[in-house]
């Protein structure tokens, strides 16, 4: 028995499913999750000493690779001054200044501890601002595990095939309306049905929790137009795309301004951090200025801020990192597409910037319904093959593959060879 197997056996007795987040359990791909001991650059090493080239990247934040020396040093230095005060710090102001400088639509920003928290707080702010209750979300988009958003959600919920989570009272989701991603008509229909009732439309500008699904041309522009027309707050959930598609995230990449934006782990360089921010008149609804209550002892934690500031500063100083990363990723994903085609398959390779997903379906994947046509057993087979080659992909079809600035051409060539190997077995 390997150490990972022994740990998993023990873990399932102590932790639901043996994991602290469902997707880690390998439930849809089979086998035992690898218990990771350490990570450096593009490699993760498990407790048995096996090394894997990592394409999870902690679900996004490791855009510079694991254990980056600048971030590590910033964290160690911050730890020397204590771990948490529950009081205001200079670093929080520095972080807010950094983010609002980089992102033109952020007049103000509030730190929280995760993407889930960021989203539920942004929605509360939008509801407080508009005095309306209803929100529109898109099927297959995932905005964390808060009650109101677990309606036809992506990520682990989609992998588990659960349309709505148990334990969520009906009252919590009665104001959550579902639309079809990339289908403006479905959004227009909801506005027609509930004129003057919709507080917010929340969207992952690039859906990355039903696998990667890019926005169709005009989709995000259409959402912007409809929200402006109806006095509705447009929320971009940039937990995955923020500081990943470019310094200004999807807003910059697609040149669309949202009213509120939510961020997650990438702004903490992997530490538990999230944030929401946007227009001053909405953010000034948040307490202690306004009547929308939201709080947190660990929000703006000094160590987490040190990590995030180090990562964002580095990215701000070297924006060319994004050009190189996006170019390299584009070429890599296109080569996978070519290999798949050459091998005689019609599978779909979706990608934007440094995130991508291979879907095992002939149907173009543009929304929740088409993503679900992917043969997940085939994905599981592919995942296991790649793991045997020392390549750690996301252990579920409906997640993204994340590339980082640390992945070299040589690393990617190794992966392409493995893909070829899989296709020609
Ligand atoms: N899709 C999730 C990240 N956005 C996967 C990570 C998790 O749930 O643990």
mmCIF file of N, CA, C and O in Angstrom, residues 183-271:
data_model
loop_
_atom_site.group_PDB
_atom_site.id
_atom_site.type_symbol
_atom_site.label_atom_id
_atom_site.label_comp_id
_atom_site.label_asym_id
_atom_site.label_seq_id
_atom_site.Cartn_x
_atom_site.Cartn_y
_atom_site.Cartn_z
ATOM 1 N N UNK A 183 -26.299 32.529 -24.325
ATOM 2 C CA UNK A 183 -27.612 32.693 -24.950
ATOM 3 C C UNK A 183 -28.287 33.959 -24.387
ATOM 4 O O UNK A 183 -28.944 33.924 -23.351
ATOM 5 N N UNK A 184 -28.119 35.053 -25.102
ATOM 6 C CA UNK A 184 -28.669 36.330 -24.633
ATOM 7 C C UNK A 184 -30.187 36.318 -24.587
ATOM 8 O O UNK A 184 -30.796 36.985 -23.744
ATOM 9 N N UNK A 185 -30.786 35.553 -25.504
ATOM 10 C CA UNK A 185 -32.258 35.487 -25.517
ATOM 11 C C UNK A 185 -32.791 34.987 -24.178
ATOM 12 O O UNK A 185 -33.824 35.456 -23.687
ATOM 13 N N UNK A 186 -32.070 34.022 -23.590
ATOM 14 C CA UNK A 186 -32.545 33.461 -22.313
ATOM 15 C C UNK A 186 -32.478 34.527 -21.209
ATOM 16 O O UNK A 186 -33.274 34.505 -20.274
ATOM 17 N N UNK A 187 -31.543 35.444 -21.339
ATOM 18 C CA UNK A 187 -31.424 36.524 -20.334
ATOM 19 C C UNK A 187 -32.513 37.565 -20.590
ATOM 20 O O UNK A 187 -33.171 38.045 -19.656
ATOM 21 N N UNK A 188 -32.699 37.870 -21.856
ATOM 22 C CA UNK A 188 -33.747 38.848 -22.215
ATOM 23 C C UNK A 188 -35.113 38.372 -21.732
ATOM 24 O O UNK A 188 -35.926 39.157 -21.234
ATOM 25 N N UNK A 189 -35.337 37.062 -21.885
ATOM 26 C CA UNK A 189 -36.633 36.505 -21.461
ATOM 27 C C UNK A 189 -36.838 36.711 -19.956
ATOM 28 O O UNK A 189 -37.944 37.028 -19.507
ATOM 29 N N UNK A 190 -35.776 36.559 -19.177
ATOM 30 C CA UNK A 190 -35.906 36.753 -17.719
ATOM 31 C C UNK A 190 -36.167 38.224 -17.386
ATOM 32 O O UNK A 190 -36.978 38.541 -16.521
ATOM 33 N N UNK A 191 -35.500 39.112 -18.125
ATOM 34 C CA UNK A 191 -35.757 40.539 -17.893
ATOM 35 C C UNK A 191 -37.202 40.896 -18.282
ATOM 36 O O UNK A 191 -37.835 41.724 -17.632
ATOM 37 N N UNK A 192 -37.693 40.228 -19.324
ATOM 38 C CA UNK A 192 -39.075 40.500 -19.749
ATOM 39 C C UNK A 192 -40.059 39.989 -18.692
ATOM 40 O O UNK A 192 -41.075 40.622 -18.400
ATOM 41 N N UNK A 193 -39.715 38.847 -18.109
ATOM 42 C CA UNK A 193 -40.611 38.246 -17.109
ATOM 43 C C UNK A 193 -40.567 39.001 -15.765
ATOM 44 O O UNK A 193 -41.558 39.084 -15.058
ATOM 45 N N UNK A 194 -39.389 39.518 -15.445
ATOM 46 C CA UNK A 194 -39.232 40.199 -14.134
ATOM 47 C C UNK A 194 -38.683 41.612 -14.302
ATOM 48 O O UNK A 194 -37.590 41.918 -13.817
ATOM 49 N N UNK A 195 -39.410 42.471 -15.006
ATOM 50 C CA UNK A 195 -38.870 43.816 -15.204
ATOM 51 C C UNK A 195 -38.734 44.505 -13.844
ATOM 52 O O UNK A 195 -39.577 44.321 -12.978
ATOM 53 N N UNK A 196 -37.686 45.241 -13.652
ATOM 54 C CA UNK A 196 -37.433 45.997 -12.399
ATOM 55 C C UNK A 196 -37.283 45.127 -11.156
ATOM 56 O O UNK A 196 -37.441 45.601 -10.038
ATOM 57 N N UNK A 197 -37.023 43.826 -11.346
ATOM 58 C CA UNK A 197 -36.876 42.965 -10.157
ATOM 59 C C UNK A 197 -35.482 42.347 -10.036
ATOM 60 O O UNK A 197 -35.153 41.748 -9.019
ATOM 61 N N UNK A 198 -34.691 42.483 -11.081
ATOM 62 C CA UNK A 198 -33.398 41.771 -11.075
ATOM 63 C C UNK A 198 -32.287 42.693 -10.555
ATOM 64 O O UNK A 198 -31.969 43.710 -11.161
ATOM 65 N N UNK A 199 -31.720 42.285 -9.417
ATOM 66 C CA UNK A 199 -30.659 43.088 -8.788
ATOM 67 C C UNK A 199 -29.350 42.940 -9.546
ATOM 68 O O UNK A 199 -28.633 43.924 -9.758
ATOM 69 N N UNK A 200 -29.026 41.692 -9.921
ATOM 70 C CA UNK A 200 -27.703 41.450 -10.513
ATOM 71 C C UNK A 200 -27.733 40.310 -11.509
ATOM 72 O O UNK A 200 -28.522 39.373 -11.376
ATOM 73 N N UNK A 201 -26.869 40.439 -12.494
ATOM 74 C CA UNK A 201 -26.540 39.300 -13.354
ATOM 75 C C UNK A 201 -25.105 38.950 -13.011
ATOM 76 O O UNK A 201 -24.222 39.815 -13.064
ATOM 77 N N UNK A 202 -24.890 37.704 -12.605
ATOM 78 C CA UNK A 202 -23.520 37.284 -12.285
ATOM 79 C C UNK A 202 -23.054 36.254 -13.302
ATOM 80 O O UNK A 202 -23.800 35.329 -13.642
ATOM 81 N N UNK A 203 -21.832 36.442 -13.788
ATOM 82 C CA UNK A 203 -21.332 35.551 -14.837
ATOM 83 C C UNK A 203 -19.839 35.334 -14.670
ATOM 84 O O UNK A 203 -19.119 36.235 -14.230
ATOM 85 N N UNK A 204 -19.401 34.114 -14.987
ATOM 86 C CA UNK A 204 -17.972 33.897 -15.178
ATOM 87 C C UNK A 204 -17.713 34.348 -16.620
ATOM 88 O O UNK A 204 -18.224 33.708 -17.555
ATOM 89 N N UNK A 205 -16.955 35.411 -16.818
ATOM 90 C CA UNK A 205 -16.787 35.917 -18.188
ATOM 91 C C UNK A 205 -16.210 34.874 -19.144
ATOM 92 O O UNK A 205 -16.533 34.870 -20.336
ATOM 93 N N UNK A 206 -15.340 34.028 -18.628
ATOM 94 C CA UNK A 206 -15.016 32.781 -19.328
ATOM 95 C C UNK A 206 -15.452 31.693 -18.351
ATOM 96 O O UNK A 206 -14.935 31.624 -17.238
ATOM 97 N N UNK A 207 -16.422 30.899 -18.755
ATOM 98 C CA UNK A 207 -16.869 29.849 -17.840
ATOM 99 C C UNK A 207 -15.727 28.842 -17.695
ATOM 100 O O UNK A 207 -15.164 28.399 -18.693
ATOM 101 N N UNK A 208 -15.389 28.526 -16.460
ATOM 102 C CA UNK A 208 -14.245 27.624 -16.257
ATOM 103 C C UNK A 208 -14.552 26.551 -15.225
ATOM 104 O O UNK A 208 -13.655 25.873 -14.745
ATOM 105 N N UNK A 209 -15.840 26.421 -14.896
ATOM 106 C CA UNK A 209 -16.238 25.408 -13.923
ATOM 107 C C UNK A 209 -17.230 24.417 -14.519
ATOM 108 O O UNK A 209 -17.879 23.656 -13.796
ATOM 109 N N UNK A 210 -17.388 24.462 -15.866
ATOM 110 C CA UNK A 210 -18.085 23.372 -16.572
ATOM 111 C C UNK A 210 -17.078 22.896 -17.619
ATOM 112 O O UNK A 210 -17.412 22.556 -18.743
ATOM 113 N N UNK A 211 -15.797 22.888 -17.213
ATOM 114 C CA UNK A 211 -14.714 22.886 -18.171
ATOM 115 C C UNK A 211 -14.649 24.313 -18.699
ATOM 116 O O UNK A 211 -15.451 25.170 -18.304
ATOM 117 N N UNK A 212 -13.709 24.572 -19.576
ATOM 118 C CA UNK A 212 -13.560 25.945 -20.080
ATOM 119 C C UNK A 212 -14.504 26.176 -21.261
ATOM 120 O O UNK A 212 -14.494 25.429 -22.237
ATOM 121 N N UNK A 213 -15.342 27.196 -21.128
ATOM 122 C CA UNK A 213 -16.266 27.563 -22.207
ATOM 123 C C UNK A 213 -16.127 29.069 -22.458
ATOM 124 O O UNK A 213 -16.519 29.889 -21.620
ATOM 125 N N UNK A 214 -15.563 29.440 -23.600
ATOM 126 C CA UNK A 214 -15.373 30.862 -23.880
ATOM 127 C C UNK A 214 -16.697 31.563 -24.151
ATOM 128 O O UNK A 214 -17.661 30.930 -24.605
ATOM 129 N N UNK A 215 -16.758 32.864 -23.880
ATOM 130 C CA UNK A 215 -17.979 33.601 -24.211
ATOM 131 C C UNK A 215 -18.087 33.755 -25.724
ATOM 132 O O UNK A 215 -17.090 34.029 -26.389
ATOM 133 N N UNK A 216 -19.281 33.566 -26.254
ATOM 134 C CA UNK A 216 -19.479 33.765 -27.702
ATOM 135 C C UNK A 216 -19.356 35.260 -27.994
ATOM 136 O O UNK A 216 -19.563 36.094 -27.098
ATOM 137 N N UNK A 217 -19.028 35.556 -29.240
ATOM 138 C CA UNK A 217 -18.895 36.964 -29.612
ATOM 139 C C UNK A 217 -20.194 37.711 -29.296
ATOM 140 O O UNK A 217 -21.280 37.244 -29.642
ATOM 141 N N UNK A 218 -20.082 38.817 -28.626
ATOM 142 C CA UNK A 218 -21.255 39.641 -28.349
ATOM 143 C C UNK A 218 -21.983 39.283 -27.069
ATOM 144 O O UNK A 218 -22.846 40.039 -26.609
ATOM 145 N N UNK A 219 -21.653 38.126 -26.462
ATOM 146 C CA UNK A 219 -22.392 37.690 -25.268
ATOM 147 C C UNK A 219 -22.165 38.636 -24.086
ATOM 148 O O UNK A 219 -23.122 39.137 -23.483
ATOM 149 N N UNK A 220 -20.903 38.901 -23.787
ATOM 150 C CA UNK A 220 -20.613 39.764 -22.628
ATOM 151 C C UNK A 220 -21.081 41.199 -22.903
ATOM 152 O O UNK A 220 -21.621 41.873 -22.014
ATOM 153 N N UNK A 221 -20.900 41.653 -24.146
ATOM 154 C CA UNK A 221 -21.374 42.995 -24.530
ATOM 155 C C UNK A 221 -22.897 43.072 -24.327
ATOM 156 O O UNK A 221 -23.423 44.075 -23.852
ATOM 157 N N UNK A 222 -23.568 41.993 -24.712
ATOM 158 C CA UNK A 222 -25.034 41.944 -24.577
ATOM 159 C C UNK A 222 -25.460 42.013 -23.115
ATOM 160 O O UNK A 222 -26.434 42.693 -22.769
ATOM 161 N N UNK A 223 -24.723 41.314 -22.256
ATOM 162 C CA UNK A 223 -25.052 41.358 -20.823
ATOM 163 C C UNK A 223 -24.869 42.773 -20.293
ATOM 164 O O UNK A 223 -25.673 43.286 -19.519
ATOM 165 N N UNK A 224 -23.768 43.407 -20.754
ATOM 166 C CA UNK A 224 -23.503 44.787 -20.314
ATOM 167 C C UNK A 224 -24.669 45.695 -20.727
ATOM 168 O O UNK A 224 -25.169 46.491 -19.935
ATOM 169 N N UNK A 225 -25.088 45.538 -21.964
ATOM 170 C CA UNK A 225 -26.169 46.390 -22.505
ATOM 171 C C UNK A 225 -27.468 46.167 -21.726
ATOM 172 O O UNK A 225 -28.114 47.114 -21.276
ATOM 173 N N UNK A 226 -27.816 44.898 -21.508
ATOM 174 C CA UNK A 226 -29.072 44.582 -20.805
ATOM 175 C C UNK A 226 -29.054 45.091 -19.369
ATOM 176 O O UNK A 226 -30.044 45.629 -18.873
ATOM 177 N N UNK A 227 -27.911 44.942 -18.710
ATOM 178 C CA UNK A 227 -27.821 45.387 -17.302
ATOM 179 C C UNK A 227 -27.945 46.909 -17.221
ATOM 180 O O UNK A 227 -28.650 47.430 -16.347
ATOM 181 N N UNK A 228 -27.288 47.596 -18.130
ATOM 182 C CA UNK A 228 -27.376 49.066 -18.120
ATOM 183 C C UNK A 228 -28.821 49.490 -18.368
ATOM 184 O O UNK A 228 -29.371 50.337 -17.666
ATOM 185 N N UNK A 229 -29.433 48.843 -19.353
ATOM 186 C CA UNK A 229 -30.814 49.158 -19.730
ATOM 187 C C UNK A 229 -31.797 48.956 -18.567
ATOM 188 O O UNK A 229 -32.727 49.725 -18.398
ATOM 189 N N UNK A 230 -31.549 47.933 -17.744
ATOM 190 C CA UNK A 230 -32.511 47.583 -16.684
ATOM 191 C C UNK A 230 -32.081 48.038 -15.293
ATOM 192 O O UNK A 230 -32.725 47.678 -14.307
ATOM 193 N N UNK A 231 -31.004 48.798 -15.210
ATOM 194 C CA UNK A 231 -30.550 49.261 -13.894
ATOM 195 C C UNK A 231 -30.116 48.104 -13.007
ATOM 196 O O UNK A 231 -30.262 48.135 -11.785
ATOM 197 N N UNK A 232 -29.576 47.071 -13.636
ATOM 198 C CA UNK A 232 -29.140 45.855 -12.927
ATOM 199 C C UNK A 232 -27.616 45.867 -12.803
ATOM 200 O O UNK A 232 -26.923 46.318 -13.718
ATOM 201 N N UNK A 233 -27.121 45.357 -11.693
ATOM 202 C CA UNK A 233 -25.669 45.338 -11.466
ATOM 203 C C UNK A 233 -25.060 44.148 -12.225
ATOM 204 O O UNK A 233 -25.499 43.003 -12.034
ATOM 205 N N UNK A 234 -24.075 44.424 -13.064
ATOM 206 C CA UNK A 234 -23.377 43.334 -13.756
ATOM 207 C C UNK A 234 -22.175 42.938 -12.912
ATOM 208 O O UNK A 234 -21.280 43.748 -12.653
ATOM 209 N N UNK A 235 -22.185 41.669 -12.480
ATOM 210 C CA UNK A 235 -21.061 41.163 -11.669
ATOM 211 C C UNK A 235 -20.250 40.176 -12.501
ATOM 212 O O UNK A 235 -20.779 39.178 -12.983
ATOM 213 N N UNK A 236 -18.986 40.477 -12.674
ATOM 214 C CA UNK A 236 -18.073 39.503 -13.284
ATOM 215 C C UNK A 236 -17.433 38.712 -12.150
ATOM 216 O O UNK A 236 -16.792 39.294 -11.270
ATOM 217 N N UNK A 237 -17.645 37.401 -12.172
ATOM 218 C CA UNK A 237 -16.941 36.546 -11.229
ATOM 219 C C UNK A 237 -15.601 36.194 -11.866
ATOM 220 O O UNK A 237 -15.511 35.339 -12.747
ATOM 221 N N UNK A 238 -14.570 36.893 -11.384
ATOM 222 C CA UNK A 238 -13.232 36.695 -11.952
ATOM 223 C C UNK A 238 -12.338 35.901 -11.002
ATOM 224 O O UNK A 238 -11.131 36.109 -10.962
ATOM 225 N N UNK A 239 -12.962 35.009 -10.254
ATOM 226 C CA UNK A 239 -12.174 34.178 -9.342
ATOM 227 C C UNK A 239 -11.134 33.374 -10.143
ATOM 228 O O UNK A 239 -10.014 33.176 -9.686
ATOM 229 N N UNK A 240 -11.494 32.979 -11.334
ATOM 230 C CA UNK A 240 -10.520 32.247 -12.153
ATOM 231 C C UNK A 240 -9.825 33.162 -13.173
ATOM 232 O O UNK A 240 -8.611 33.099 -13.345
ATOM 233 N N UNK A 241 -10.572 34.032 -13.816
ATOM 234 C CA UNK A 241 -9.969 34.829 -14.895
ATOM 235 C C UNK A 241 -9.187 36.048 -14.406
ATOM 236 O O UNK A 241 -8.305 36.555 -15.109
ATOM 237 N N UNK A 242 -9.498 36.522 -13.193
ATOM 238 C CA UNK A 242 -8.839 37.715 -12.667
ATOM 239 C C UNK A 242 -7.332 37.518 -12.560
ATOM 240 O O UNK A 242 -6.879 36.490 -12.079
ATOM 241 N N UNK A 243 -6.563 38.463 -13.015
ATOM 242 C CA UNK A 243 -5.096 38.433 -12.990
ATOM 243 C C UNK A 243 -4.539 37.178 -13.673
ATOM 244 O O UNK A 243 -3.401 36.826 -13.464
ATOM 245 N N UNK A 244 -5.379 36.513 -14.466
ATOM 246 C CA UNK A 244 -4.908 35.346 -15.208
ATOM 247 C C UNK A 244 -4.937 35.587 -16.709
ATOM 248 O O UNK A 244 -3.946 35.397 -17.396
ATOM 249 N N UNK A 245 -6.068 36.060 -17.216
ATOM 250 C CA UNK A 245 -6.109 36.308 -18.664
ATOM 251 C C UNK A 245 -5.206 37.477 -19.019
ATOM 252 O O UNK A 245 -4.748 37.619 -20.149
ATOM 253 N N UNK A 246 -4.964 38.317 -18.057
ATOM 254 C CA UNK A 246 -4.119 39.496 -18.220
ATOM 255 C C UNK A 246 -4.172 40.231 -16.901
ATOM 256 O O UNK A 246 -4.921 39.835 -15.994
ATOM 257 N N UNK A 247 -3.411 41.298 -16.810
ATOM 258 C CA UNK A 247 -3.378 42.062 -15.558
ATOM 259 C C UNK A 247 -4.780 42.552 -15.187
ATOM 260 O O UNK A 247 -5.152 42.617 -14.020
ATOM 261 N N UNK A 248 -5.569 42.899 -16.189
ATOM 262 C CA UNK A 248 -6.925 43.395 -15.908
ATOM 263 C C UNK A 248 -7.991 42.316 -16.115
ATOM 264 O O UNK A 248 -9.166 42.626 -16.327
ATOM 265 N N UNK A 249 -7.556 41.074 -16.078
ATOM 266 C CA UNK A 249 -8.487 39.957 -16.134
ATOM 267 C C UNK A 249 -9.351 39.969 -17.379
ATOM 268 O O UNK A 249 -8.957 40.475 -18.438
ATOM 269 N N UNK A 250 -10.552 39.418 -17.244
ATOM 270 C CA UNK A 250 -11.451 39.322 -18.399
ATOM 271 C C UNK A 250 -11.965 40.700 -18.807
ATOM 272 O O UNK A 250 -12.255 40.932 -19.980
ATOM 273 N N UNK A 251 -12.086 41.598 -17.843
ATOM 274 C CA UNK A 251 -12.547 42.951 -18.201
ATOM 275 C C UNK A 251 -11.598 43.561 -19.229
ATOM 276 O O UNK A 251 -12.032 44.154 -20.215
ATOM 277 N N UNK A 252 -10.304 43.426 -18.985
ATOM 278 C CA UNK A 252 -9.309 43.958 -19.915
ATOM 279 C C UNK A 252 -9.243 43.131 -21.195
ATOM 280 O O UNK A 252 -9.153 43.668 -22.303
ATOM 281 N N UNK A 253 -9.325 41.835 -21.040
ATOM 282 C CA UNK A 253 -9.180 40.910 -22.186
ATOM 283 C C UNK A 253 -10.285 41.143 -23.213
ATOM 284 O O UNK A 253 -10.064 41.115 -24.409
ATOM 285 N N UNK A 254 -11.503 41.370 -22.697
ATOM 286 C CA UNK A 254 -12.643 41.550 -23.614
ATOM 287 C C UNK A 254 -13.097 43.002 -23.716
ATOM 288 O O UNK A 254 -14.063 43.304 -24.435
ATOM 289 N N UNK A 255 -12.421 43.877 -22.952
ATOM 290 C CA UNK A 255 -12.753 45.297 -22.974
ATOM 291 C C UNK A 255 -14.219 45.581 -22.610
ATOM 292 O O UNK A 255 -14.927 46.290 -23.319
ATOM 293 N N UNK A 256 -14.652 44.951 -21.527
ATOM 294 C CA UNK A 256 -16.008 45.179 -21.015
ATOM 295 C C UNK A 256 -15.882 45.576 -19.547
ATOM 296 O O UNK A 256 -15.146 44.930 -18.796
ATOM 297 N N UNK A 257 -16.606 46.579 -19.140
ATOM 298 C CA UNK A 257 -16.585 46.999 -17.731
ATOM 299 C C UNK A 257 -17.753 46.379 -16.979
ATOM 300 O O UNK A 257 -18.908 46.536 -17.383
ATOM 301 N N UNK A 258 -17.425 45.728 -15.880
ATOM 302 C CA UNK A 258 -18.484 45.240 -14.988
ATOM 303 C C UNK A 258 -18.715 46.294 -13.908
ATOM 304 O O UNK A 258 -17.892 47.190 -13.717
ATOM 305 N N UNK A 259 -19.847 46.157 -13.189
ATOM 306 C CA UNK A 259 -20.118 47.101 -12.089
ATOM 307 C C UNK A 259 -19.456 46.637 -10.804
ATOM 308 O O UNK A 259 -18.985 47.441 -10.011
ATOM 309 N N UNK A 260 -19.466 45.324 -10.619
ATOM 310 C CA UNK A 260 -18.769 44.714 -9.485
ATOM 311 C C UNK A 260 -17.957 43.538 -10.015
ATOM 312 O O UNK A 260 -18.374 42.871 -10.980
ATOM 313 N N UNK A 261 -16.837 43.277 -9.371
ATOM 314 C CA UNK A 261 -16.002 42.151 -9.781
ATOM 315 C C UNK A 261 -15.605 41.378 -8.523
ATOM 316 O O UNK A 261 -15.358 41.976 -7.475
ATOM 317 N N UNK A 262 -15.583 40.040 -8.647
ATOM 318 C CA UNK A 262 -15.134 39.231 -7.515
ATOM 319 C C UNK A 262 -13.829 38.535 -7.885
ATOM 320 O O UNK A 262 -13.628 38.120 -9.029
ATOM 321 N N UNK A 263 -12.962 38.444 -6.884
ATOM 322 C CA UNK A 263 -11.657 37.807 -7.072
ATOM 323 C C UNK A 263 -11.479 36.708 -6.026
ATOM 324 O O UNK A 263 -12.113 36.747 -4.967
ATOM 325 N N UNK A 264 -10.556 35.796 -6.326
ATOM 326 C CA UNK A 264 -10.303 34.706 -5.383
ATOM 327 C C UNK A 264 -8.821 34.497 -5.172
ATOM 328 O O UNK A 264 -8.020 35.434 -5.206
ATOM 329 N N UNK A 265 -8.508 33.252 -5.025
ATOM 330 C CA UNK A 265 -7.181 32.819 -4.564
ATOM 331 C C UNK A 265 -5.968 33.438 -5.258
ATOM 332 O O UNK A 265 -4.909 33.555 -4.642
ATOM 333 N N UNK A 266 -6.112 33.846 -6.501
ATOM 334 C CA UNK A 266 -4.912 34.357 -7.197
ATOM 335 C C UNK A 266 -4.394 35.639 -6.543
ATOM 336 O O UNK A 266 -3.195 35.903 -6.551
ATOM 337 N N UNK A 267 -5.284 36.434 -5.935
ATOM 338 C CA UNK A 267 -4.809 37.677 -5.327
ATOM 339 C C UNK A 267 -4.170 37.428 -3.955
ATOM 340 O O UNK A 267 -3.670 38.359 -3.326
ATOM 341 N N UNK A 268 -4.156 36.163 -3.538
ATOM 342 C CA UNK A 268 -3.429 35.802 -2.313
ATOM 343 C C UNK A 268 -2.280 34.877 -2.653
ATOM 344 O O UNK A 268 -1.666 34.296 -1.755
ATOM 345 N N UNK A 269 -1.994 34.742 -3.941
ATOM 346 C CA UNK A 269 -0.904 33.880 -4.414
ATOM 347 C C UNK A 269 -1.032 32.455 -3.861
ATOM 348 O O UNK A 269 -0.046 31.747 -3.697
ATOM 349 N N UNK A 270 -2.268 32.061 -3.536
ATOM 350 C CA UNK A 270 -2.497 30.713 -3.001
ATOM 351 C C UNK A 270 -2.920 30.738 -1.546
ATOM 352 O O UNK A 270 -3.404 29.744 -1.025
ATOM 353 N N UNK A 271 -2.735 31.855 -0.868
ATOM 354 C CA UNK A 271 -3.239 31.958 0.513
ATOM 355 C C UNK A 271 -4.757 32.145 0.439
ATOM 356 O O UNK A 271 -5.268 32.586 -0.588
#
